[in-house]
Amino acid sequence: MRLNTVLGLMPALLGAQSLAYEVQTPPLDTDWTYKVGTNPWPEYPRPLLQRPTWQNLNGVWKWRAAGAGEGAMPPLNETLTQDVLVPSCLESGLSGVQLLNQTYSWFARDFTVPPDWSKQDGRIILNFEAVDYEATIFINGRQAGFNRGGYWHFSVDATDYLSVNGTNKLHVFVYDPTDTPGVNIPIGKQTRTPSHIFYRSCTGLWQTVWMEWVPSTYISGVEIAAGMDGQVNMTVSVNSSAGYPESVSVSVISADGDVVASHDAPPNAPFDFVVDSPELWSPEKPTLYNITIKTGSDEVTSYTGFRTVSRGKVNGIERPLINGEFSFHFGTLDQGFWPDGLYTPPSVEAMVYDLKVLKGLGMNMLRKHIKVEPALFYRACDELGLLLIQDMPSLQASGNVKPNAAQQAEFERQFDILINQHKSYPSIYTWVVYNEGWGQLLNNGTYPEEGLTARARELDPTRLVDATSGWFDHGYGDYSDNHHYANPQCGSPFYSIQSSPWDPSRIAIQGEFGGIGHNVSIEHLWKVEQAILELNQTYELDADLDAYNYRAHRLLDELREQVEFYACSGAIWTQTTDVEGEVNGLLTYDRRILRPNEDQWKADIQALYDTAQSRNEGNMVVQKMLR
């Protein structure tokens, strides 16, 4: 079939939508696309703070386009006729709308409160896991909440706005400018004008919406840090409309169900206790402990893994240390885009599939690239034993667009949220402030990454900080991070003009390399003309899979030599999957073709670990503890 014929089959983009919900034909589907149905993401969405009394509000909602001045009052006397699937990106096929570049929108649904909730004295909390970009929440016509930032979970106490004996109307007014002129907000790789390494944007309620019943005095947040020495540092936040309790009770429970520690402490303040001789969490053995937390009539469950992240000299070279030991860290640049759902994976099963592929090839790490995932993604990394480098979603990448003072302040506010909402996941071991200068203020006498590195360490002293992944490095943070395609330049005495020379006082890491590509037949490509015309912008295109795997072997062996001869401590291969006009993934964008020769890649990755281990002979460690 000719390319222009295939592209002609695509929806007229995407203007005319079906009113009743049905999956719209995306430019490419996956094996999960048509299995999603109308009950998407039914799993409990908040693994770090679980309670039994909850109700999922995902499914088919109503939607319509809106104007800039509509956000003050919801359209109560209007019946919205267009169905939309929640959670989803409005621009995706799974949404049922698949409309691009919509700045203002109304989302609506009716819901009822379970009868047994109204019989108990308590509160009803409405939770949004993520809405891109601004969300104004109305319940029965009254404004009940507001949130700014497309990656963060937030909650609304809905109790005083609800009818507990009838139908309630929930409206969400969404404003999402993405990268329109004059706007500069954290967007990562999203754009309204996709081209090669920048992709179709995501608007709306793209993660789970749900509600829960809580007692009048209830646990609203939990922060946990557990070290290899067994010391646990926790803060349990409690909200109350009936007076605050004197204490909260914590129990730590092993995988066998044994209570290994108990502790009582005041709420809303940090406290410490010790678990004797815990089994440690590591990529090789990702042991997790359950935690039960009680106060008054409220009880929640959480979990943690005992592990310590630090840095130190091993035989004279700065290294990242997990539980006091150095091992080489290798994984992929993980974009987290899907052809059918864009930012929203079609299901938890689909999302975890990518992680299992990486783990199956022998990788022990990934870099979550300028995107934040649903909480169940981080739980899966904790369970599988995949170390995570977590990027802050970047401002615009254009060198001509720099944040003004207000935009920079908003970026820094959201950087705090990133850390505070994710610092309890054991798998995360590094925060990234800036990627390749995107949104990074330069040549103004001071560098914001200095203060942001200090801020990250203040909010979370238990992890490493990569102040600038690639390009403009001014000496801050724990890493000297090089980006180079296709060959690595990791901790070596040679470097490209777009990277700074290796700094031996910090950890040497290859923040991006590889990027070799391999074209595939049309059925596995993102069927958008511009994307297909830009395939040749891939860093390197190999004629077939034999050539692809030959080149991968050479690049991985070159990296191994830099581990052997120089100071390389970790590396990130670009990338997990193809995305739109990029064909340099281990997997195609539809996840139907795995390019690597699995035996070869496993051997090459193991050689990296073995070579790093050989550098540990004598194991003379001078450790700088972060805790």
XYZ file of C-alpha atoms in Angstrom:
627
model
C 0.000 0.000 0.000
C 1.381 3.455 -0.897
C 2.275 5.731 2.011
C -0.095 8.514 0.965
C -2.925 5.963 0.761
C -2.186 4.714 4.289
C -2.073 8.254 5.620
C -5.314 9.019 3.826
C -7.060 6.431 5.967
C -6.311 8.400 9.122
C -9.037 10.475 10.802
C -9.164 14.048 9.645
C -7.224 15.267 12.677
C -8.725 15.464 13.979
C -11.807 17.456 13.715
C -14.876 15.255 13.497
C -15.374 12.981 16.485
C -17.937 10.328 17.292
C -20.270 11.488 20.083
C -20.779 8.042 21.644
C -17.586 6.598 23.057
C -15.511 4.417 20.809
C -11.775 4.106 20.383
C -10.680 6.407 17.596
C -8.226 4.924 15.097
C -4.798 6.112 16.285
C -1.845 6.528 13.898
C -0.606 3.226 15.366
C -2.105 0.741 17.795
C -0.735 -1.841 20.243
C -1.884 -5.281 21.332
C -3.662 -3.589 24.257
C -5.521 -0.818 22.380
C -8.806 -2.599 21.838
C -8.768 -4.423 25.178
C -9.087 -1.276 27.296
C -12.884 -1.043 27.147
C -14.796 1.426 29.289
C -13.378 0.413 32.682
C -9.761 1.524 32.325
C -7.190 1.438 35.103
C -9.384 -0.250 37.750
C -6.452 -0.843 40.115
C -6.071 1.004 43.404
C -3.937 3.969 42.269
C -1.992 5.024 45.406
C 0.312 2.223 46.595
C 2.104 4.257 49.268
C -1.103 5.038 51.173
C -3.857 2.471 50.743
C -7.186 2.175 52.502
C -10.073 -0.168 51.723
C -12.974 2.268 51.329
C -12.712 3.807 47.882
C -14.536 4.149 44.551
C -13.004 4.448 41.087
C -14.396 7.276 38.935
C -12.642 6.257 35.719
C -14.699 5.407 32.651
C -16.778 7.307 30.132
C -17.232 10.987 30.984
C -18.678 13.860 28.945
C -16.596 16.525 27.256
C -16.777 19.636 25.129
C -14.417 22.318 23.932
C -14.559 25.545 25.913
C -13.412 29.147 25.688
C -11.058 31.157 27.846
C -13.769 32.922 29.815
C -15.834 29.874 30.785
C -13.923 28.660 33.802
C -15.811 30.640 36.421
C -19.098 28.735 36.173
C -19.756 25.144 35.051
C -22.366 24.428 32.338
C -24.956 22.971 34.727
C -27.897 23.635 32.417
C -26.183 22.150 29.386
C -25.955 18.493 28.428
C -22.482 17.712 27.182
C -22.854 15.231 24.332
C -19.311 14.084 23.486
C -18.106 10.978 25.327
C -14.496 10.849 26.501
C -12.591 8.109 28.315
C -10.954 8.947 31.644
C -8.066 8.514 32.171
C -6.706 9.449 28.761
C -5.098 12.268 26.829
C -7.647 14.203 24.769
C -5.300 13.937 21.770
C -5.127 10.128 21.906
C -7.142 7.489 20.104
C -8.105 5.897 23.421
C -9.817 9.108 24.550
C -12.544 8.644 21.939
C -12.054 12.289 20.937
C -8.536 12.462 19.426
C -8.547 16.238 19.041
C -5.299 18.182 18.867
C -4.405 21.596 20.266
C -7.413 22.171 22.497
C -6.573 24.853 25.062
C -9.794 24.942 27.129
C -12.116 22.050 27.909
C -14.988 20.958 30.115
C -15.052 17.410 31.488
C -18.121 16.211 33.390
C -19.754 13.178 34.952
C -22.465 12.305 37.447
C -21.733 10.138 40.455
C -23.407 8.950 43.645
C -21.961 8.451 47.097
C -22.125 4.828 48.307
C -24.967 4.589 50.866
C -22.813 3.189 53.661
C -20.474 6.193 53.455
C -23.239 8.585 54.441
C -24.044 6.534 57.530
C -20.641 7.190 59.061
C -19.149 10.333 60.526
C -16.274 11.196 58.213
C -15.088 13.001 55.117
C -15.258 12.187 51.413
C -12.071 12.976 49.508
C -11.956 13.364 45.728
C -8.536 12.437 44.294
C -6.985 13.297 40.926
C -3.763 11.466 40.094
C -2.808 13.941 37.321
C -4.544 16.534 35.134
C -2.656 18.402 32.416
C -2.290 21.343 32.927
C -4.615 23.425 35.153
C -7.758 21.947 36.668
C -10.602 23.805 38.346
C -12.933 21.417 40.168
C -16.667 22.062 40.545
C -19.029 19.856 42.568
C -22.746 20.531 42.141
C -21.954 23.914 40.623
C -19.626 25.145 43.373
C -15.884 25.523 42.984
C -14.242 22.981 45.281
C -10.594 23.000 44.228
C -7.862 24.051 41.830
C -4.501 22.613 40.782
C -1.707 23.783 38.510
C 0.838 21.334 37.097
C 0.248 18.441 34.724
C 2.157 15.720 36.611
C 1.043 15.930 40.228
C -1.653 14.231 42.262
C -3.988 16.415 44.282
C -7.087 16.009 46.445
C -10.274 17.925 47.195
C -12.326 17.522 50.363
C -15.698 17.120 48.681
C -17.785 16.556 51.822
C -19.434 19.966 52.114
C -20.291 20.105 48.403
C -22.006 16.727 48.102
C -25.494 15.388 48.178
C -25.062 12.059 49.941
C -28.549 10.811 49.021
C -28.666 11.626 45.316
C -26.757 12.265 42.121
C -23.824 14.664 42.190
C -22.434 16.596 39.239
C -18.667 16.829 38.857
C -17.219 19.306 36.356
C -13.517 19.899 35.644
C -12.420 22.932 33.680
C -9.047 22.270 32.056
C -6.610 24.830 30.693
C -3.656 23.365 28.799
C -1.569 25.771 26.713
C 1.373 23.351 26.198
C 3.957 25.370 24.216
C 1.778 28.117 22.760
C 3.593 31.471 22.278
C 4.216 33.398 25.480
C 3.771 30.315 27.678
C 6.631 28.398 29.309
C 5.529 25.602 31.638
C 6.921 22.137 32.514
C 5.966 20.017 29.482
C 8.823 17.579 28.853
C 8.643 16.317 25.252
C 5.098 17.587 24.599
C 4.498 20.039 21.750
C 1.671 21.284 19.554
C 3.994 21.053 16.550
C 5.549 17.574 16.725
C 8.879 17.075 14.986
C 11.304 14.178 15.389
C 12.264 14.196 19.102
C 9.209 16.221 20.250
C 5.862 14.490 20.368
C 2.100 14.938 20.388
C 0.906 16.631 23.576
C -1.447 15.396 26.302
C -4.435 17.342 27.613
C -6.885 16.551 30.373
C -7.503 13.895 33.014
C -4.742 11.511 31.997
C -4.459 9.569 35.250
C -7.026 7.954 37.552
C -9.817 9.919 39.237
C -11.244 8.357 42.414
C -12.812 9.091 45.760
C -12.494 7.644 49.234
C -14.245 7.803 52.578
C -12.050 8.716 55.555
C -12.805 9.223 59.273
C -13.016 12.737 60.660
C -9.426 12.304 61.795
C -7.495 10.648 58.988
C -4.027 9.969 57.640
C -3.455 12.231 54.620
C 0.179 11.564 53.782
C 3.148 9.334 54.529
C 6.856 9.934 53.921
C 9.260 7.029 54.456
C 13.024 6.659 54.176
C 14.579 3.373 55.301
C 18.343 2.861 55.336
C 20.577 -0.183 55.162
C 21.293 0.247 58.891
C 17.632 -0.421 59.659
C 16.888 3.167 60.602
C 13.475 4.335 59.452
C 12.633 8.030 59.192
C 8.922 8.742 58.766
C 6.443 11.597 58.776
C 2.755 10.757 59.011
C 0.502 13.676 58.110
C -2.916 13.738 59.770
C -5.909 15.935 58.979
C -8.697 16.330 61.476
C -11.993 18.106 61.920
C -12.373 16.632 65.419
C -9.093 17.373 67.188
C -5.658 15.915 66.490
C -4.573 12.592 68.014
C -1.653 12.371 70.389
C 0.067 9.696 68.342
C 0.116 7.422 65.338
C 1.083 3.743 65.541
C 3.367 2.154 62.966
C 4.090 -1.546 62.371
C 6.658 -2.889 59.911
C 5.772 -6.302 58.500
C 8.024 -8.730 56.612
C 7.045 -10.662 53.492
C 6.313 -13.611 55.796
C 3.742 -11.552 57.692
C 5.844 -11.113 60.828
C 5.792 -7.776 62.663
C 9.478 -6.850 62.855
C 9.075 -3.430 64.499
C 6.423 -1.223 66.081
C 6.565 2.419 67.032
C 4.284 5.182 68.329
C 4.972 8.831 67.541
C 3.244 12.222 67.268
C 1.632 13.046 63.890
C 2.759 15.788 61.497
C 6.409 15.668 62.579
C 9.415 13.525 61.600
C 10.261 10.538 63.801
C 12.803 7.704 63.755
C 12.952 4.088 64.821
C 15.084 1.057 63.983
C 14.353 -2.342 62.447
C 16.967 -4.881 63.455
C 18.903 -6.604 60.635
C 16.483 -5.951 57.777
C 16.795 -7.699 54.432
C 18.056 -5.020 52.073
C 16.489 -3.776 48.837
C 18.701 -3.908 45.754
C 18.231 -4.508 42.020
C 19.395 -8.089 42.565
C 17.002 -8.712 45.475
C 14.244 -6.080 45.706
C 12.936 -6.964 49.178
C 9.993 -4.852 50.336
C 8.364 -4.558 53.758
C 4.712 -3.692 54.327
C 3.834 -0.967 56.809
C 0.584 -0.514 58.715
C -0.218 2.931 60.123
C -3.065 3.624 62.543
C -4.516 6.619 64.292
C -7.916 6.652 65.940
C -10.290 4.737 63.663
C -8.165 5.211 60.540
C -5.798 2.550 59.281
C -3.737 2.620 56.080
C -1.033 0.424 54.578
C 2.192 1.425 52.884
C 5.564 -0.172 52.160
C 9.275 0.508 51.984
C 12.597 -1.024 51.047
C 15.712 -0.771 53.205
C 18.549 0.627 51.146
C 21.087 3.434 51.341
C 22.203 5.606 48.429
C 25.556 7.331 48.786
C 28.663 8.227 46.837
C 32.313 7.658 47.545
C 35.715 6.811 46.168
C 36.323 3.191 45.223
C 39.999 2.685 44.436
C 40.314 6.413 43.843
C 37.275 6.882 41.549
C 34.031 8.620 42.539
C 31.216 6.050 42.399
C 27.495 5.800 43.134
C 26.968 3.338 45.975
C 23.894 1.275 46.804
C 24.159 -0.164 50.317
C 27.791 0.895 50.399
C 28.790 -1.014 47.269
C 29.487 0.006 43.691
C 28.053 -1.873 40.747
C 27.686 -0.554 37.234
C 24.273 1.001 36.469
C 22.918 0.376 32.994
C 19.501 0.998 31.493
C 17.509 2.984 28.960
C 16.194 6.451 28.381
C 12.518 5.767 29.036
C 10.154 8.283 27.409
C 6.876 6.700 28.523
C 4.878 7.466 25.350
C 2.278 5.146 23.797
C 0.814 5.353 20.267
C -2.737 4.682 21.469
C -2.670 6.585 24.766
C 0.233 9.058 24.385
C 1.059 9.838 28.045
C -1.426 7.262 29.369
C -0.417 3.609 28.968
C -3.392 1.510 27.849
C -3.188 -0.572 31.045
C -0.958 -1.471 33.969
C -0.126 -4.703 32.154
C 1.111 -2.763 29.126
C 3.113 -0.330 31.261
C 4.846 -3.121 33.194
C 5.577 -5.008 29.955
C 8.205 -2.404 29.039
C 9.866 -2.754 32.439
C 9.954 -6.542 32.232
C 11.609 -6.350 28.804
C 14.385 -4.176 30.253
C 14.833 -6.391 33.292
C 14.828 -9.468 31.066
C 17.741 -8.100 29.044
C 19.726 -7.701 32.259
C 19.316 -3.976 32.862
C 19.230 -2.729 36.433
C 18.200 0.884 35.891
C 16.268 3.308 33.717
C 16.113 7.054 33.356
C 12.535 8.331 33.435
C 12.976 11.063 30.876
C 11.321 14.437 31.608
C 7.998 12.772 32.417
C 6.325 11.602 35.616
C 4.423 8.315 35.573
C 1.407 6.977 37.480
C 2.258 5.818 40.998
C 1.849 2.171 39.975
C 4.847 2.566 37.647
C 7.091 3.352 40.613
C 5.615 0.489 42.615
C 6.456 -1.839 39.706
C 10.081 -0.599 39.649
C 10.271 -1.144 43.406
C 8.996 -4.709 42.981
C 11.124 -5.594 39.946
C 14.346 -4.073 41.245
C 14.916 -1.336 38.689
C 16.848 1.703 39.895
C 15.320 4.971 38.707
C 16.887 8.233 37.663
C 13.913 10.612 37.780
C 13.970 13.757 35.631
C 12.086 16.925 36.373
C 9.795 17.615 33.360
C 11.526 20.377 31.456
C 10.434 23.778 30.299
C 10.565 24.472 26.567
C 13.666 23.216 24.784
C 14.071 26.139 22.389
C 17.248 28.104 22.970
C 15.303 31.253 22.115
C 12.690 30.704 24.838
C 13.877 31.230 28.390
C 11.733 31.480 31.510
C 10.976 34.857 33.020
C 11.088 35.282 36.788
C 7.516 34.087 37.349
C 7.966 31.072 35.071
C 11.222 30.122 36.782
C 9.554 30.404 40.190
C 6.738 28.133 39.028
C 9.247 25.596 37.684
C 10.996 25.596 41.056
C 7.686 25.201 42.922
C 6.848 22.157 40.837
C 10.360 20.750 41.330
C 9.589 20.693 45.060
C 6.365 18.795 44.325
C 8.215 16.222 42.215
C 10.506 15.374 45.117
C 7.918 15.513 47.889
C 5.459 13.280 46.034
C 8.044 10.658 45.003
C 10.755 10.504 47.654
C 9.283 7.452 49.393
C 9.808 5.078 46.439
C 12.913 2.935 47.122
C 13.766 2.533 43.423
C 14.413 6.244 42.824
C 18.047 7.013 43.577
C 18.773 10.177 41.556
C 16.930 13.423 40.778
C 17.673 15.283 37.529
C 17.126 19.052 37.502
C 17.859 20.032 33.866
C 18.152 18.064 30.644
C 20.488 19.394 27.938
C 19.948 23.035 28.818
C 16.197 22.914 28.199
C 14.782 25.814 30.189
C 18.156 26.240 31.917
C 19.090 29.883 32.468
C 22.617 30.570 31.221
C 25.080 33.456 31.181
C 23.237 35.581 33.684
C 25.908 35.555 36.396
C 24.185 32.899 38.499
C 22.942 29.428 37.710
C 19.591 28.231 39.119
C 20.821 24.628 39.228
C 23.083 25.592 42.137
C 20.101 26.524 44.295
C 17.945 23.715 42.954
C 20.612 21.136 43.759
C 20.778 22.475 47.294
C 16.985 22.438 47.463
C 16.813 18.815 46.341
C 19.304 17.848 49.040
C 17.318 19.793 51.627
C 14.035 18.097 50.704
C 15.617 14.667 50.273
C 19.117 14.124 51.678
C 18.945 10.382 50.910
C 19.511 10.573 47.125
C 21.976 11.793 44.535
C 21.364 14.847 42.330
C 22.223 15.210 38.635
C 22.055 18.983 38.226
C 22.550 19.024 34.451
C 22.203 15.900 32.377
C 24.257 16.777 29.321
C 25.616 19.983 27.818
C 25.887 22.964 30.197
C 27.585 21.757 33.367
C 28.737 24.376 35.864
C 30.021 21.968 38.498
C 26.939 21.368 40.653
C 25.430 18.069 41.713
C 26.888 14.592 42.147
C 27.405 13.701 38.487
C 29.611 14.644 35.566
C 27.076 13.632 32.911
C 27.982 13.304 29.225
C 25.582 12.962 26.277
C 26.942 11.757 22.962
C 25.590 9.832 19.972
C 26.225 7.210 18.964
C 29.526 6.454 20.751
C 29.944 6.832 24.523
C 32.330 9.341 26.125
C 32.000 8.269 29.743
C 34.537 9.384 32.321
C 37.081 9.571 29.526
C 39.769 12.072 28.461
C 37.838 12.907 25.266
C 34.497 14.643 24.825
C 32.369 16.420 22.224
C 31.837 20.168 22.078
C 28.271 19.761 23.416
C 29.470 18.182 26.662
C 31.759 19.375 29.383
C 34.989 17.498 30.092
C 34.861 14.814 32.744
C 35.131 16.177 36.275
C 37.018 13.603 38.404
C 35.580 15.078 41.610
C 32.120 13.764 40.640
C 30.567 10.532 39.366
C 31.041 9.943 35.640
C 27.886 8.782 33.877
C 26.896 8.516 30.214
C 23.496 10.199 30.478
C 22.590 9.383 26.852
C 24.271 7.437 24.057
C 23.457 4.823 21.426
C 20.382 6.013 19.585
C 21.051 3.716 16.656
C 17.985 3.136 14.501
C 16.440 0.547 12.267
C 13.513 1.275 9.970
C 10.544 -1.076 9.884
C 7.584 -1.691 7.616
C 4.660 0.719 7.602
C 2.459 -1.371 9.897
C 4.872 -0.663 12.791
C 5.311 3.066 12.124
C 3.511 6.147 13.459
C 1.374 6.899 10.387
C 1.753 10.660 10.353
C 3.408 12.016 7.231
C 5.766 14.476 8.897
C 6.991 11.826 11.349
C 7.719 9.361 8.538
C 9.538 11.991 6.509
C 11.773 12.695 9.538
C 12.835 9.104 10.209
C 16.203 9.834 8.609
C 16.934 12.346 11.382
C 17.613 9.380 13.682
C 21.230 9.539 14.889
C 22.165 6.454 12.866
C 20.087 4.159 10.646
C 21.130 0.554 10.167
C 19.979 -1.415 7.162
C 18.745 -4.495 9.001
C 18.684 -6.117 12.423
C 21.993 -7.882 11.856
C 23.652 -4.515 11.275
C 21.755 -3.009 14.207
C 22.962 -5.701 16.595
C 26.512 -5.538 15.220
C 26.607 -1.792 15.889
C 25.055 -2.240 19.341
C 27.708 -4.817 20.208
C 30.493 -2.462 19.116
C 29.050 0.468 21.107
C 28.482 -1.602 24.236
C 32.006 -3.005 24.002
C 33.372 0.521 23.608
C 31.456 1.441 26.755
C 32.894 -1.627 28.487
C 36.396 -0.445 27.613
C 35.655 2.957 29.143
C 34.558 1.155 32.305
C 37.797 -0.830 32.214
C 40.251 1.970 31.429
C 38.563 5.144 32.657
C 36.019 6.224 35.281
C 32.614 5.327 33.835
C 30.057 4.363 36.525
C 26.799 4.092 34.575
C 25.202 4.606 31.187
C 21.801 5.196 29.615
C 20.997 3.793 26.183
C 18.586 5.706 23.947
C 15.912 4.325 24.152
C 13.239 1.887 25.406
C 10.861 2.251 22.448
C 10.450 4.117 19.201
C 8.374 7.273 19.599
C 6.527 8.837 16.652
C 9.280 9.828 14.174
C 12.103 8.109 16.062
C 13.024 4.513 15.195
C 15.831 3.965 17.701
C 14.029 1.977 20.380
C 14.772 -1.481 21.669
C 11.083 -1.988 20.903
C 9.060 -0.539 18.066
C 6.462 2.033 19.106
C 3.713 -0.602 18.971
C 5.822 -2.933 21.177
C 5.502 -5.726 18.577
C 9.166 -6.005 17.513
C 12.119 -6.381 19.880
C 15.255 -5.359 17.980
C 18.013 -6.686 20.276
C 19.502 -10.132 19.825
C 18.688 -11.138 23.380
C 21.615 -13.493 23.992
C 24.095 -10.971 22.621
C 22.696 -8.072 24.620
C 22.547 -10.059 27.860
C 26.192 -11.033 27.389
C 27.264 -7.475 26.570
C 25.409 -6.023 29.554
C 26.819 -8.658 31.897
C 30.287 -7.785 30.583
C 29.723 -4.209 31.773
C 28.895 -5.452 35.261
C 31.816 -7.892 35.328
C 34.289 -5.252 34.174
C 33.067 -2.791 36.809
C 33.383 -5.502 39.443
C 36.990 -6.126 38.390
C 37.699 -2.453 39.095
C 36.538 -3.074 42.681
C 39.490 -5.340 43.507
C 40.707 -4.414 46.942
C 37.416 -2.559 47.454
C 39.052 0.442 49.080
C 35.960 2.555 49.704
C 36.025 6.041 51.143
C 32.327 6.745 51.474
C 30.475 10.037 51.634
C 27.148 9.153 53.201
C 24.058 11.098 52.168
C 21.928 10.188 55.169
